């Protein structure tokens, strides 16, 4: 039977090629993603191991307990530590220490050459420190690639990746900021680095030692001290000696091995999401491709009924028939696995380049091919193919030899149709019932979202099971349209109705991809509109100046310059801080109650802002409802850092939820005084002069608004830690979280379209082969080649339209129910249909059907009438 299976595969290799391609796509995504993940992890670990290869122990300061002051009297300096030159000399004298390298490190954000902040997406990776030359005058950790090392406070060096991203050249003036005002430094050197935080998408800025100490520690002190071990010294023992020398409770020692492990885990965690999108594509490709495999084997079995009957007649058992067909599937899966794995290596090699186009490059390294990708490729390729062929093989084994000798196709029995209808109805009722029950919940909890996904899966499976039964009434209705196209349209309609099971199976791949894309498009569009409405809700200001990170405040001098900027009518500073209230942690905005109404749209349910002051706050409707308070009530709360005691506050008003005002409003003077960073300001809300600005919508559309925006940037000193956004930019920023969803949607559309085209092409090719004599008769009675091609194309278009219709219905219903859950977490959410996207999906699906019919139609029209009629 193995020889028979091999012979059959070789005999039908052209027809099985498209099936192999479908499986190959799924295997390629799975194996490529796994190889990419292993290679990326290995690159991270290799880079980290190089970073800490020469470090045996690192000494870092520890924060003193609250309420205590250091013995050296440095409590007044937030950067002061016990790590100084004296401690470095003591550490250098310990047995087993080969070298000591003190460092003053921190964070610094740079502006690119065009003035825009550089790589603001990863503030944590904006590394900065001192260039520390050794005895040879070079810093071994930061080898110079160009220029020289910085020598004074007006000079800086950056790594080569930062120089390329910012388009910096030696001699350029670079603006940057650490935790305050903007500084300008001249670029004198470009270095290389192995720091994975930098190579994974960060930046590196190096100063001379005195400047780095002043910025990140204090004069004569450091943020860390690295120790290299002498040959033969034990790192663990050296760590214990270092710990014994350090002031108790003021500093700690960590081995280089432990640091490398921690850094590797950090970077892996932050970049792990890059591989998930490819795995989603792989799952969808395999799911959709399984329909193509099932359909192919079903048609092959139908074509080979006589062959199977002969095998049964000469003594082959049912098990042998099943094994023969499964062996064909195994051979097919092995071929697809091999091709898919090779294609996956190509995907793994280009993924880092694709993912690095966002400006956050990934570490590079050789491809690492472990056992898991190989096993996964075989399991996926062979497993999916064998499972898809199992049902057709069992059906083939049940065919009686005498029955199989008949030439006519055997329609499904009434009992089989009833079983299919009952099973489909049960699945449909279960899926719809589950989704409807969740639609009334309006609670976007993780459990409900998982249940919604399961309900959508049941719905799709139910439609697939019922598709052969739905095909008859739907195709009969569409026959009125195709019938108007003449005899070719009528024949195309009859051919599609000839075998509803085959038509439904062919359309299922397109149906699944259309359902996924339509559903995700509706959810994404509706969510985007809700975010658009929320982004600038409650905001009457034209511009918002804010920080990229909550740990940095806006310089008060910058606020004064913004207020004095030409074209600015009102500029109000807002201090955002933490509010501990009702056993929870919320956010409070410190505002000027007189100026706030001119930049905020506040709709008070009760009370007003006029009584806002020390000891008095206003609450959002949600927060007031959660704590059961109204205007005039008193409630315990605390502004700022954690503590034990709550202060009684009077609630002066309750306002409608407002993202601009956050959860509560307080007097700015009080909030600033009690904030974690006293006196800090996190936002400046700016109302432009209408006579000057012309279009208060801001500069996105050009015109005078651009001038005001440029002047506001200049007023902030072009600080890279600050961003100046108009209302349209706030909307675009809020919608930025949908980028991954849109990428997923279009990717699924592409994958589904390709596999669906392969399926339709495969089905039509087999159908044309089955109808050779029929096509010959049509040619013999006068139908020309153009009519034959038109008939095949219309048949393909009919199948594509059927799949598209089912997919749209399933996707829109699923999006409606899942969207109801979203409404519980995202206020202002309402179902909004993206008509343009849905129309595009329909057009692509129909075009897929037309394109897929090109080769089969050409082959059919090329048949010779006499040879076709003569063929048995």
mmCIF file of N, CA and C in Angstrom, residues 106-123 125-129 156-159 161-168 172-178 182-187 189 202-207 216 548 717-722:
data_model
loop_
_atom_site.group_PDB
_atom_site.id
_atom_site.type_symbol
_atom_site.label_atom_id
_atom_site.label_comp_id
_atom_site.label_asym_id
_atom_site.label_seq_id
_atom_site.Cartn_x
_atom_site.Cartn_y
_atom_site.Cartn_z
ATOM 1 N N UNK A 106 22.906 57.355 33.847
ATOM 2 C CA UNK A 106 21.523 57.800 33.988
ATOM 3 C C UNK A 106 20.810 57.702 32.660
ATOM 4 N N UNK A 107 19.799 58.555 32.481
ATOM 5 C CA UNK A 107 19.001 58.580 31.256
ATOM 6 C C UNK A 107 19.089 59.959 30.622
ATOM 7 N N UNK A 108 19.145 59.972 29.301
ATOM 8 C CA UNK A 108 19.152 61.227 28.570
ATOM 9 C C UNK A 108 18.422 61.023 27.246
ATOM 10 N N UNK A 109 17.522 61.938 26.921
ATOM 11 C CA UNK A 109 16.768 61.877 25.676
ATOM 12 C C UNK A 109 17.302 62.947 24.732
ATOM 13 N N UNK A 110 17.543 62.536 23.470
ATOM 14 C CA UNK A 110 18.158 63.432 22.502
ATOM 15 C C UNK A 110 17.145 63.838 21.431
ATOM 16 N N UNK A 111 17.392 65.014 20.863
ATOM 17 C CA UNK A 111 16.677 65.430 19.667
ATOM 18 C C UNK A 111 17.454 65.001 18.441
ATOM 19 N N UNK A 112 16.751 64.551 17.411
ATOM 20 C CA UNK A 112 17.404 64.227 16.152
ATOM 21 C C UNK A 112 17.832 65.521 15.456
ATOM 22 N N UNK A 113 18.500 65.371 14.328
ATOM 23 C CA UNK A 113 18.995 66.544 13.619
ATOM 24 C C UNK A 113 17.866 67.461 13.174
ATOM 25 N N UNK A 114 16.657 66.877 12.954
ATOM 26 C CA UNK A 114 15.515 67.701 12.528
ATOM 27 C C UNK A 114 14.758 68.307 13.690
ATOM 28 N N UNK A 115 15.245 68.102 14.920
ATOM 29 C CA UNK A 115 14.609 68.686 16.097
ATOM 30 C C UNK A 115 13.571 67.830 16.766
ATOM 31 N N UNK A 116 13.212 66.684 16.164
ATOM 32 C CA UNK A 116 12.213 65.793 16.762
ATOM 33 C C UNK A 116 12.874 64.892 17.789
ATOM 34 N N UNK A 117 12.177 64.581 18.888
ATOM 35 C CA UNK A 117 12.751 63.661 19.885
ATOM 36 C C UNK A 117 13.112 62.320 19.253
ATOM 37 N N UNK A 118 14.225 61.749 19.679
ATOM 38 C CA UNK A 118 14.764 60.536 19.080
ATOM 39 C C UNK A 118 14.338 59.317 19.881
ATOM 40 N N UNK A 119 13.599 58.419 19.240
ATOM 41 C CA UNK A 119 13.195 57.134 19.821
ATOM 42 C C UNK A 119 12.553 57.309 21.188
ATOM 43 N N UNK A 120 11.466 58.072 21.227
ATOM 44 C CA UNK A 120 10.789 58.324 22.502
ATOM 45 C C UNK A 120 9.997 57.130 22.987
ATOM 46 N N UNK A 121 9.843 56.084 22.161
ATOM 47 C CA UNK A 121 9.037 54.931 22.566
ATOM 48 C C UNK A 121 9.658 54.113 23.678
ATOM 49 N N UNK A 122 10.976 54.261 23.889
ATOM 50 C CA UNK A 122 11.643 53.458 24.912
ATOM 51 C C UNK A 122 12.521 54.362 25.775
ATOM 52 N N UNK A 123 11.867 55.155 26.624
ATOM 53 C CA UNK A 123 12.593 56.069 27.488
ATOM 54 C C UNK A 123 13.580 55.308 28.378
ATOM 55 N N UNK A 125 15.458 52.990 27.714
ATOM 56 C CA UNK A 125 16.679 52.591 27.025
ATOM 57 C C UNK A 125 17.488 53.787 26.536
ATOM 58 N N UNK A 126 17.172 54.989 26.989
ATOM 59 C CA UNK A 126 17.955 56.171 26.621
ATOM 60 C C UNK A 126 19.118 56.299 27.605
ATOM 61 N N UNK A 127 20.139 55.487 27.388
ATOM 62 C CA UNK A 127 21.242 55.389 28.332
ATOM 63 C C UNK A 127 22.185 56.587 28.208
ATOM 64 N N UNK A 128 22.794 56.950 29.306
ATOM 65 C CA UNK A 128 23.768 58.037 29.333
ATOM 66 C C UNK A 128 24.770 57.746 30.447
ATOM 67 N N UNK A 129 25.978 58.224 30.278
ATOM 68 C CA UNK A 129 27.006 57.987 31.283
ATOM 69 C C UNK A 129 28.296 58.697 30.937
ATOM 70 N N UNK A 156 30.074 65.850 23.746
ATOM 71 C CA UNK A 156 29.323 64.610 23.936
ATOM 72 C C UNK A 156 29.767 63.606 22.873
ATOM 73 N N UNK A 157 29.596 62.325 23.192
ATOM 74 C CA UNK A 157 29.786 61.243 22.227
ATOM 75 C C UNK A 157 28.530 60.379 22.232
ATOM 76 N N UNK A 158 28.202 59.796 21.090
ATOM 77 C CA UNK A 158 27.031 58.914 20.998
ATOM 78 C C UNK A 158 27.457 57.631 20.303
ATOM 79 N N UNK A 159 26.612 56.605 20.403
ATOM 80 C CA UNK A 159 26.913 55.349 19.720
ATOM 81 C C UNK A 159 26.553 55.465 18.246
ATOM 82 N N UNK A 161 24.637 53.611 16.344
ATOM 83 C CA UNK A 161 23.218 53.466 16.048
ATOM 84 C C UNK A 161 22.455 54.754 16.278
ATOM 85 N N UNK A 162 22.766 55.445 17.373
ATOM 86 C CA UNK A 162 22.118 56.725 17.646
ATOM 87 C C UNK A 162 22.503 57.760 16.603
ATOM 88 N N UNK A 163 23.774 57.767 16.201
ATOM 89 C CA UNK A 163 24.223 58.719 15.189
ATOM 90 C C UNK A 163 23.496 58.498 13.869
ATOM 91 N N UNK A 164 23.299 57.231 13.503
ATOM 92 C CA UNK A 164 22.600 56.943 12.252
ATOM 93 C C UNK A 164 21.129 57.325 12.349
ATOM 94 N N UNK A 165 20.469 56.992 13.485
ATOM 95 C CA UNK A 165 19.054 57.294 13.637
ATOM 96 C C UNK A 165 18.802 58.800 13.694
ATOM 97 N N UNK A 166 19.698 59.544 14.339
ATOM 98 C CA UNK A 166 19.521 60.983 14.466
ATOM 99 C C UNK A 166 20.158 61.785 13.359
ATOM 100 N N UNK A 167 20.893 61.087 12.446
ATOM 101 C CA UNK A 167 21.596 61.740 11.346
ATOM 102 C C UNK A 167 22.591 62.768 11.871
ATOM 103 N N UNK A 168 23.393 62.285 12.837
ATOM 104 C CA UNK A 168 24.395 63.156 13.441
ATOM 105 C C UNK A 168 25.738 62.959 12.747
ATOM 106 N N UNK A 172 28.348 68.347 14.942
ATOM 107 C CA UNK A 172 26.969 68.813 15.064
ATOM 108 C C UNK A 172 26.664 69.235 16.495
ATOM 109 N N UNK A 173 25.746 70.183 16.626
ATOM 110 C CA UNK A 173 25.223 70.571 17.934
ATOM 111 C C UNK A 173 23.998 69.707 18.232
ATOM 112 N N UNK A 174 24.009 69.018 19.368
ATOM 113 C CA UNK A 174 22.922 68.116 19.744
ATOM 114 C C UNK A 174 22.221 68.675 20.970
ATOM 115 N N UNK A 175 20.880 68.770 20.888
ATOM 116 C CA UNK A 175 20.090 69.177 22.049
ATOM 117 C C UNK A 175 19.595 67.929 22.764
ATOM 118 N N UNK A 176 19.650 67.943 24.071
ATOM 119 C CA UNK A 176 19.235 66.797 24.875
ATOM 120 C C UNK A 176 18.765 67.277 26.233
ATOM 121 N N UNK A 177 18.155 66.357 26.961
ATOM 122 C CA UNK A 177 17.689 66.661 28.313
ATOM 123 C C UNK A 177 17.779 65.395 29.137
ATOM 124 N N UNK A 178 18.076 65.567 30.420
ATOM 125 C CA UNK A 178 18.118 64.427 31.345
ATOM 126 C C UNK A 178 16.846 64.405 32.182
ATOM 127 N N UNK A 182 16.721 71.903 28.714
ATOM 128 C CA UNK A 182 17.449 71.429 27.548
ATOM 129 C C UNK A 182 18.908 71.858 27.638
ATOM 130 N N UNK A 183 19.783 70.966 27.184
ATOM 131 C CA UNK A 183 21.205 71.280 27.079
ATOM 132 C C UNK A 183 21.627 71.125 25.624
ATOM 133 N N UNK A 184 22.662 71.830 25.252
ATOM 134 C CA UNK A 184 23.225 71.718 23.905
ATOM 135 C C UNK A 184 24.687 71.326 24.023
ATOM 136 N N UNK A 185 25.059 70.240 23.345
ATOM 137 C CA UNK A 185 26.428 69.734 23.376
ATOM 138 C C UNK A 185 26.922 69.554 21.944
ATOM 139 N N UNK A 186 28.236 69.649 21.785
ATOM 140 C CA UNK A 186 28.833 69.426 20.465
ATOM 141 C C UNK A 186 29.312 67.987 20.364
ATOM 142 N N UNK A 187 28.926 67.315 19.274
ATOM 143 C CA UNK A 187 29.297 65.918 19.064
ATOM 144 C C UNK A 187 30.766 65.849 18.634
ATOM 145 N N UNK A 189 32.539 62.602 19.195
ATOM 146 C CA UNK A 189 32.931 61.213 19.010
ATOM 147 C C UNK A 189 31.749 60.292 18.798
ATOM 148 N N UNK A 202 17.482 51.517 21.877
ATOM 149 C CA UNK A 202 17.721 52.675 22.722
ATOM 150 C C UNK A 202 18.757 53.617 22.140
ATOM 151 N N UNK A 203 19.246 54.539 22.958
ATOM 152 C CA UNK A 203 20.281 55.483 22.558
ATOM 153 C C UNK A 203 21.345 55.514 23.642
ATOM 154 N N UNK A 204 22.496 56.032 23.289
ATOM 155 C CA UNK A 204 23.598 56.138 24.238
ATOM 156 C C UNK A 204 24.267 57.492 24.061
ATOM 157 N N UNK A 205 24.398 58.226 25.177
ATOM 158 C CA UNK A 205 25.089 59.512 25.191
ATOM 159 C C UNK A 205 26.179 59.450 26.259
ATOM 160 N N UNK A 206 27.398 59.855 25.901
ATOM 161 C CA UNK A 206 28.534 59.802 26.819
ATOM 162 C C UNK A 206 29.100 61.200 27.036
ATOM 163 N N UNK A 207 29.378 61.519 28.322
ATOM 164 C CA UNK A 207 29.957 62.798 28.704
ATOM 165 C C UNK A 207 31.331 62.543 29.323
ATOM 166 N N UNK A 216 24.193 62.945 36.980
ATOM 167 C CA UNK A 216 23.553 61.709 37.438
ATOM 168 C C UNK A 216 23.928 61.301 38.866
ATOM 169 N N UNK A 548 6.994 63.066 28.076
ATOM 170 C CA UNK A 548 6.976 61.696 27.583
ATOM 171 C C UNK A 548 6.945 60.695 28.728
ATOM 172 N N UNK A 717 12.095 75.255 24.563
ATOM 173 C CA UNK A 717 13.498 74.991 24.316
ATOM 174 C C UNK A 717 13.729 73.768 23.463
ATOM 175 N N UNK A 718 12.687 73.334 22.708
ATOM 176 C CA UNK A 718 12.779 72.086 21.926
ATOM 177 C C UNK A 718 13.244 70.931 22.811
ATOM 178 N N UNK A 719 12.703 70.907 24.004
ATOM 179 C CA UNK A 719 13.075 69.871 24.972
ATOM 180 C C UNK A 719 12.588 68.512 24.480
ATOM 181 N N UNK A 720 13.477 67.537 24.295
ATOM 182 C CA UNK A 720 13.035 66.219 23.795
ATOM 183 C C UNK A 720 12.181 65.456 24.793
ATOM 184 N N UNK A 721 12.165 65.898 26.053
ATOM 185 C CA UNK A 721 11.318 65.243 27.042
ATOM 186 C C UNK A 721 9.876 65.719 26.962
ATOM 187 N N UNK A 722 9.641 66.779 26.194
ATOM 188 C CA UNK A 722 8.302 67.365 26.096
ATOM 189 C C UNK A 722 7.752 67.169 24.685
#
